[in-house]
mmCIF file of C-alpha atoms in Angstrom:
data_model
loop_
_atom_site.group_PDB
_atom_site.id
_atom_site.type_symbol
_atom_site.label_atom_id
_atom_site.label_comp_id
_atom_site.label_asym_id
_atom_site.label_seq_id
_atom_site.Cartn_x
_atom_site.Cartn_y
_atom_site.Cartn_z
ATOM 1 C CA UNK A 852 19.544 25.371 9.275
ATOM 2 C CA UNK A 853 16.928 24.083 11.815
ATOM 3 C CA UNK A 854 13.374 23.423 10.690
ATOM 4 C CA UNK A 855 14.546 22.904 7.119
ATOM 5 C CA UNK A 856 13.366 19.726 5.445
ATOM 6 C CA UNK A 857 16.213 17.193 4.614
ATOM 7 C CA UNK A 858 15.193 16.793 0.842
ATOM 8 C CA UNK A 859 17.524 13.829 0.547
ATOM 9 C CA UNK A 860 15.846 12.145 3.199
ATOM 10 C CA UNK A 861 12.540 12.970 1.975
ATOM 11 C CA UNK A 862 13.684 11.498 -1.319
ATOM 12 C CA UNK A 863 14.483 8.335 -0.008
ATOM 13 C CA UNK A 864 11.411 7.951 2.035
ATOM 14 C CA UNK A 865 9.267 8.856 -0.724
ATOM 15 C CA UNK A 866 10.729 7.881 -4.161
ATOM 16 C CA UNK A 867 7.631 8.657 -6.163
ATOM 17 C CA UNK A 868 6.542 11.544 -4.048
ATOM 18 C CA UNK A 869 3.946 12.073 -1.286
ATOM 19 C CA UNK A 870 0.534 10.719 -1.528
ATOM 20 C CA UNK A 871 -1.875 13.756 -3.018
ATOM 21 C CA UNK A 872 -5.301 12.921 -1.489
ATOM 22 C CA UNK A 873 -7.790 14.633 -4.093
ATOM 23 C CA UNK A 874 -11.257 15.361 -3.765
ATOM 24 C CA UNK A 875 -12.753 13.472 -6.661
ATOM 25 C CA UNK A 876 -11.042 11.530 -9.467
ATOM 26 C CA UNK A 877 -12.308 11.048 -13.309
ATOM 27 C CA UNK A 878 -13.275 7.903 -15.003
ATOM 28 C CA UNK A 879 -9.763 7.861 -16.437
ATOM 29 C CA UNK A 880 -7.670 8.237 -13.169
ATOM 30 C CA UNK A 881 -10.113 5.486 -11.592
ATOM 31 C CA UNK A 882 -9.203 3.030 -14.150
ATOM 32 C CA UNK A 883 -5.441 3.937 -14.064
ATOM 33 C CA UNK A 884 -5.545 3.703 -10.356
ATOM 34 C CA UNK A 885 -7.419 -0.031 -10.570
ATOM 35 C CA UNK A 886 -4.562 -1.060 -13.399
ATOM 36 C CA UNK A 887 -1.713 -0.014 -11.046
ATOM 37 C CA UNK A 888 -3.480 -2.207 -8.304
ATOM 38 C CA UNK A 889 -3.733 -5.100 -10.754
ATOM 39 C CA UNK A 890 -0.165 -4.717 -11.675
ATOM 40 C CA UNK A 891 1.515 -4.317 -8.245
ATOM 41 C CA UNK A 892 1.940 -8.237 -7.711
ATOM 42 C CA UNK A 893 3.693 -8.958 -10.486
ATOM 43 C CA UNK A 894 5.888 -5.551 -9.953
ATOM 44 C CA UNK A 895 6.787 -6.647 -6.723
ATOM 45 C CA UNK A 896 7.513 -10.176 -7.569
ATOM 46 C CA UNK A 897 10.255 -8.709 -10.262
ATOM 47 C CA UNK A 898 11.346 -6.452 -7.608
ATOM 48 C CA UNK A 899 11.729 -9.373 -5.145
ATOM 49 C CA UNK A 900 13.185 -11.798 -7.585
ATOM 50 C CA UNK A 901 16.681 -13.403 -6.801
ATOM 51 C CA UNK A 902 16.637 -12.066 -3.746
ATOM 52 C CA UNK A 903 18.679 -14.134 -0.914
ATOM 53 C CA UNK A 904 18.117 -14.329 2.909
ATOM 54 C CA UNK A 905 20.771 -11.507 3.476
ATOM 55 C CA UNK A 906 18.630 -9.340 0.960
ATOM 56 C CA UNK A 907 15.418 -9.950 2.977
ATOM 57 C CA UNK A 908 17.327 -9.194 6.019
ATOM 58 C CA UNK A 909 18.925 -5.566 4.921
ATOM 59 C CA UNK A 910 17.076 -2.256 5.358
ATOM 60 C CA UNK A 911 15.332 -1.163 2.280
ATOM 61 C CA UNK A 912 16.787 2.068 3.123
ATOM 62 C CA UNK A 913 18.840 3.584 6.016
ATOM 63 C CA UNK A 914 16.423 4.019 8.971
ATOM 64 C CA UNK A 915 13.855 1.938 7.258
ATOM 65 C CA UNK A 916 12.229 -1.599 7.984
ATOM 66 C CA UNK A 917 13.937 -4.623 6.619
ATOM 67 C CA UNK A 918 12.650 -5.484 2.736
ATOM 68 C CA UNK A 919 11.397 -8.682 4.921
ATOM 69 C CA UNK A 920 9.274 -6.277 7.193
ATOM 70 C CA UNK A 921 8.635 -3.984 3.915
ATOM 71 C CA UNK A 922 7.055 -7.060 2.124
ATOM 72 C CA UNK A 923 4.842 -8.388 4.773
ATOM 73 C CA UNK A 924 3.807 -4.504 5.721
ATOM 74 C CA UNK A 925 2.521 -4.477 2.159
ATOM 75 C CA UNK A 926 0.506 -7.634 2.547
ATOM 76 C CA UNK A 927 -0.928 -6.537 5.735
ATOM 77 C CA UNK A 928 -1.863 -2.908 4.603
ATOM 78 C CA UNK A 929 -3.425 -4.086 1.468
ATOM 79 C CA UNK A 930 -5.479 -6.717 3.180
ATOM 80 C CA UNK A 931 -6.976 -3.693 5.156
ATOM 81 C CA UNK A 932 -7.691 -1.969 2.059
ATOM 82 C CA UNK A 933 -9.518 -4.837 0.776
ATOM 83 C CA UNK A 934 -11.690 -5.158 3.839
ATOM 84 C CA UNK A 935 -12.222 -1.328 3.714
ATOM 85 C CA UNK A 936 -13.584 -1.219 0.563
ATOM 86 C CA UNK A 937 -16.080 -4.215 1.317
ATOM 87 C CA UNK A 938 -17.248 -2.474 4.578
ATOM 88 C CA UNK A 939 -17.790 0.721 2.413
ATOM 89 C CA UNK A 940 -19.898 -1.346 0.029
ATOM 90 C CA UNK A 941 -22.023 -3.014 2.613
ATOM 91 C CA UNK A 942 -22.289 -0.618 5.734
ATOM 92 C CA UNK A 943 -23.688 2.858 5.762
ATOM 93 C CA UNK A 944 -20.067 5.127 6.289
ATOM 94 C CA UNK A 945 -18.370 2.520 8.332
ATOM 95 C CA UNK A 946 -16.046 3.259 10.918
ATOM 96 C CA UNK A 947 -12.847 1.810 9.688
ATOM 97 C CA UNK A 948 -9.967 0.538 12.060
ATOM 98 C CA UNK A 949 -6.743 1.809 11.779
ATOM 99 C CA UNK A 950 -3.607 -0.204 13.027
ATOM 100 C CA UNK A 951 -0.419 0.567 14.080
ATOM 101 C CA UNK A 952 2.023 -0.319 11.388
ATOM 102 C CA UNK A 953 5.317 -0.344 13.169
ATOM 103 C CA UNK A 954 3.901 -2.417 16.043
ATOM 104 C CA UNK A 955 2.709 -4.918 13.192
ATOM 105 C CA UNK A 956 6.129 -5.192 11.683
ATOM 106 C CA UNK A 957 7.724 -5.883 14.732
ATOM 107 C CA UNK A 958 5.295 -9.011 15.613
ATOM 108 C CA UNK A 959 7.186 -12.401 15.185
ATOM 109 C CA UNK A 960 5.347 -13.368 12.004
ATOM 110 C CA UNK A 961 7.369 -10.758 10.187
ATOM 111 C CA UNK A 962 10.755 -12.352 10.868
ATOM 112 C CA UNK A 963 9.648 -16.148 10.827
ATOM 113 C CA UNK A 964 7.259 -16.309 7.976
ATOM 114 C CA UNK A 965 8.914 -16.123 4.307
ATOM 115 C CA UNK A 966 8.640 -12.826 2.330
ATOM 116 C CA UNK A 967 7.382 -15.241 -0.430
ATOM 117 C CA UNK A 968 4.318 -16.008 1.678
ATOM 118 C CA UNK A 969 3.176 -12.394 1.753
ATOM 119 C CA UNK A 970 3.982 -12.040 -1.858
ATOM 120 C CA UNK A 971 1.327 -14.766 -2.213
ATOM 121 C CA UNK A 972 -1.073 -13.219 -0.089
ATOM 122 C CA UNK A 973 -0.317 -9.839 -1.576
ATOM 123 C CA UNK A 974 -1.129 -11.473 -5.129
ATOM 124 C CA UNK A 975 -4.256 -13.114 -4.069
ATOM 125 C CA UNK A 976 -5.949 -9.709 -1.907
ATOM 126 C CA UNK A 977 -5.042 -7.962 -5.426
ATOM 127 C CA UNK A 978 -7.021 -10.456 -7.399
ATOM 128 C CA UNK A 979 -9.805 -10.179 -5.256
ATOM 129 C CA UNK A 980 -9.696 -6.710 -4.619
ATOM 130 C CA UNK A 981 -9.497 -5.681 -8.557
ATOM 131 C CA UNK A 982 -12.587 -8.079 -9.209
ATOM 132 C CA UNK A 983 -14.567 -5.920 -6.653
ATOM 133 C CA UNK A 984 -13.475 -2.539 -8.176
ATOM 134 C CA UNK A 985 -14.062 -3.637 -11.656
ATOM 135 C CA UNK A 986 -17.252 -4.744 -10.942
ATOM 136 C CA UNK A 987 -18.611 -1.203 -9.609
ATOM 137 C CA UNK A 988 -20.679 1.089 -11.023
ATOM 138 C CA UNK A 989 -19.090 4.780 -10.910
ATOM 139 C CA UNK A 990 -21.528 6.018 -8.025
ATOM 140 C CA UNK A 991 -19.934 2.939 -5.587
ATOM 141 C CA UNK A 992 -16.907 4.950 -5.593
ATOM 142 C CA UNK A 993 -18.368 7.699 -3.810
ATOM 143 C CA UNK A 994 -19.216 5.443 -0.888
ATOM 144 C CA UNK A 995 -17.716 6.604 2.127
ATOM 145 C CA UNK A 996 -15.736 5.056 5.062
ATOM 146 C CA UNK A 997 -14.670 7.140 8.119
ATOM 147 C CA UNK A 998 -10.905 6.866 9.372
ATOM 148 C CA UNK A 999 -10.794 7.890 13.053
ATOM 149 C CA UNK A 1000 -7.793 9.891 12.418
ATOM 150 C CA UNK A 1001 -8.288 11.174 8.805
ATOM 151 C CA UNK A 1002 -11.583 11.644 8.697
ATOM 152 C CA UNK A 1003 -14.216 10.735 5.785
ATOM 153 C CA UNK A 1004 -12.747 9.166 2.542
ATOM 154 C CA UNK A 1005 -14.415 7.713 -0.187
ATOM 155 C CA UNK A 1006 -13.624 4.389 -2.297
ATOM 156 C CA UNK A 1007 -12.192 6.480 -4.878
ATOM 157 C CA UNK A 1008 -9.914 8.126 -2.342
ATOM 158 C CA UNK A 1009 -8.847 4.803 -1.011
ATOM 159 C CA UNK A 1010 -8.295 3.328 -4.461
ATOM 160 C CA UNK A 1011 -6.012 6.130 -5.236
ATOM 161 C CA UNK A 1012 -3.977 5.749 -2.080
ATOM 162 C CA UNK A 1013 -3.467 2.050 -2.372
ATOM 163 C CA UNK A 1014 -2.289 2.636 -5.896
ATOM 164 C CA UNK A 1015 0.119 5.166 -4.616
ATOM 165 C CA UNK A 1016 1.088 3.118 -1.717
ATOM 166 C CA UNK A 1017 1.933 -0.443 -3.713
ATOM 167 C CA UNK A 1018 3.626 1.622 -6.101
ATOM 168 C CA UNK A 1019 5.772 3.378 -3.542
ATOM 169 C CA UNK A 1020 6.924 0.323 -1.886
ATOM 170 C CA UNK A 1021 7.522 -1.518 -4.814
ATOM 171 C CA UNK A 1022 10.263 1.639 -5.516
ATOM 172 C CA UNK A 1023 11.567 1.105 -2.546
ATOM 173 C CA UNK A 1024 12.529 -2.381 -3.016
ATOM 174 C CA UNK A 1025 13.778 -1.673 -6.802
ATOM 175 C CA UNK A 1026 15.743 1.240 -5.207
ATOM 176 C CA UNK A 1027 17.153 -1.293 -2.599
ATOM 177 C CA UNK A 1028 18.074 -3.682 -5.697
ATOM 178 C CA UNK A 1029 19.673 -0.749 -7.730
ATOM 179 C CA UNK A 1030 22.119 -0.078 -4.505
ATOM 180 C CA UNK A 1031 23.018 -3.359 -3.431
#
């Protein structure tokens, strides 16, 4: 039937569900998001453990990027998140720069550089990001940035998004591991 969503495809694309942007988060939800972000490097390392060159060259799902590209994407995306938080903390409602994630994973470094380099980068970024987030007062999480395509968002919303984003892609890699 035309216009009917492909539920199986959606489940493969969004194995933990789609991100649901909320207007506000409780202190408990915020702590949970920060804890999830803190755990993501170890979870990613475990998901990648023992992978071979052929694993990294394989698509993580039908029609998806390769596992290598996905790991590089995670480092790139979370580097942007870290910078966005710092901009929101140091500038008044900064406009953040979006980027074309498909174009980024098509660049040569995504093929030439080991995914282990991006795992190291992801781990270092998360250590710094978590240190910043844990140092903030509750009022800081209401500071805003403006995404040109998605409008204003608070640091709280960005933290929720990246807790979901990292978990989303770690689950993709876990599913790839289970299917090989």
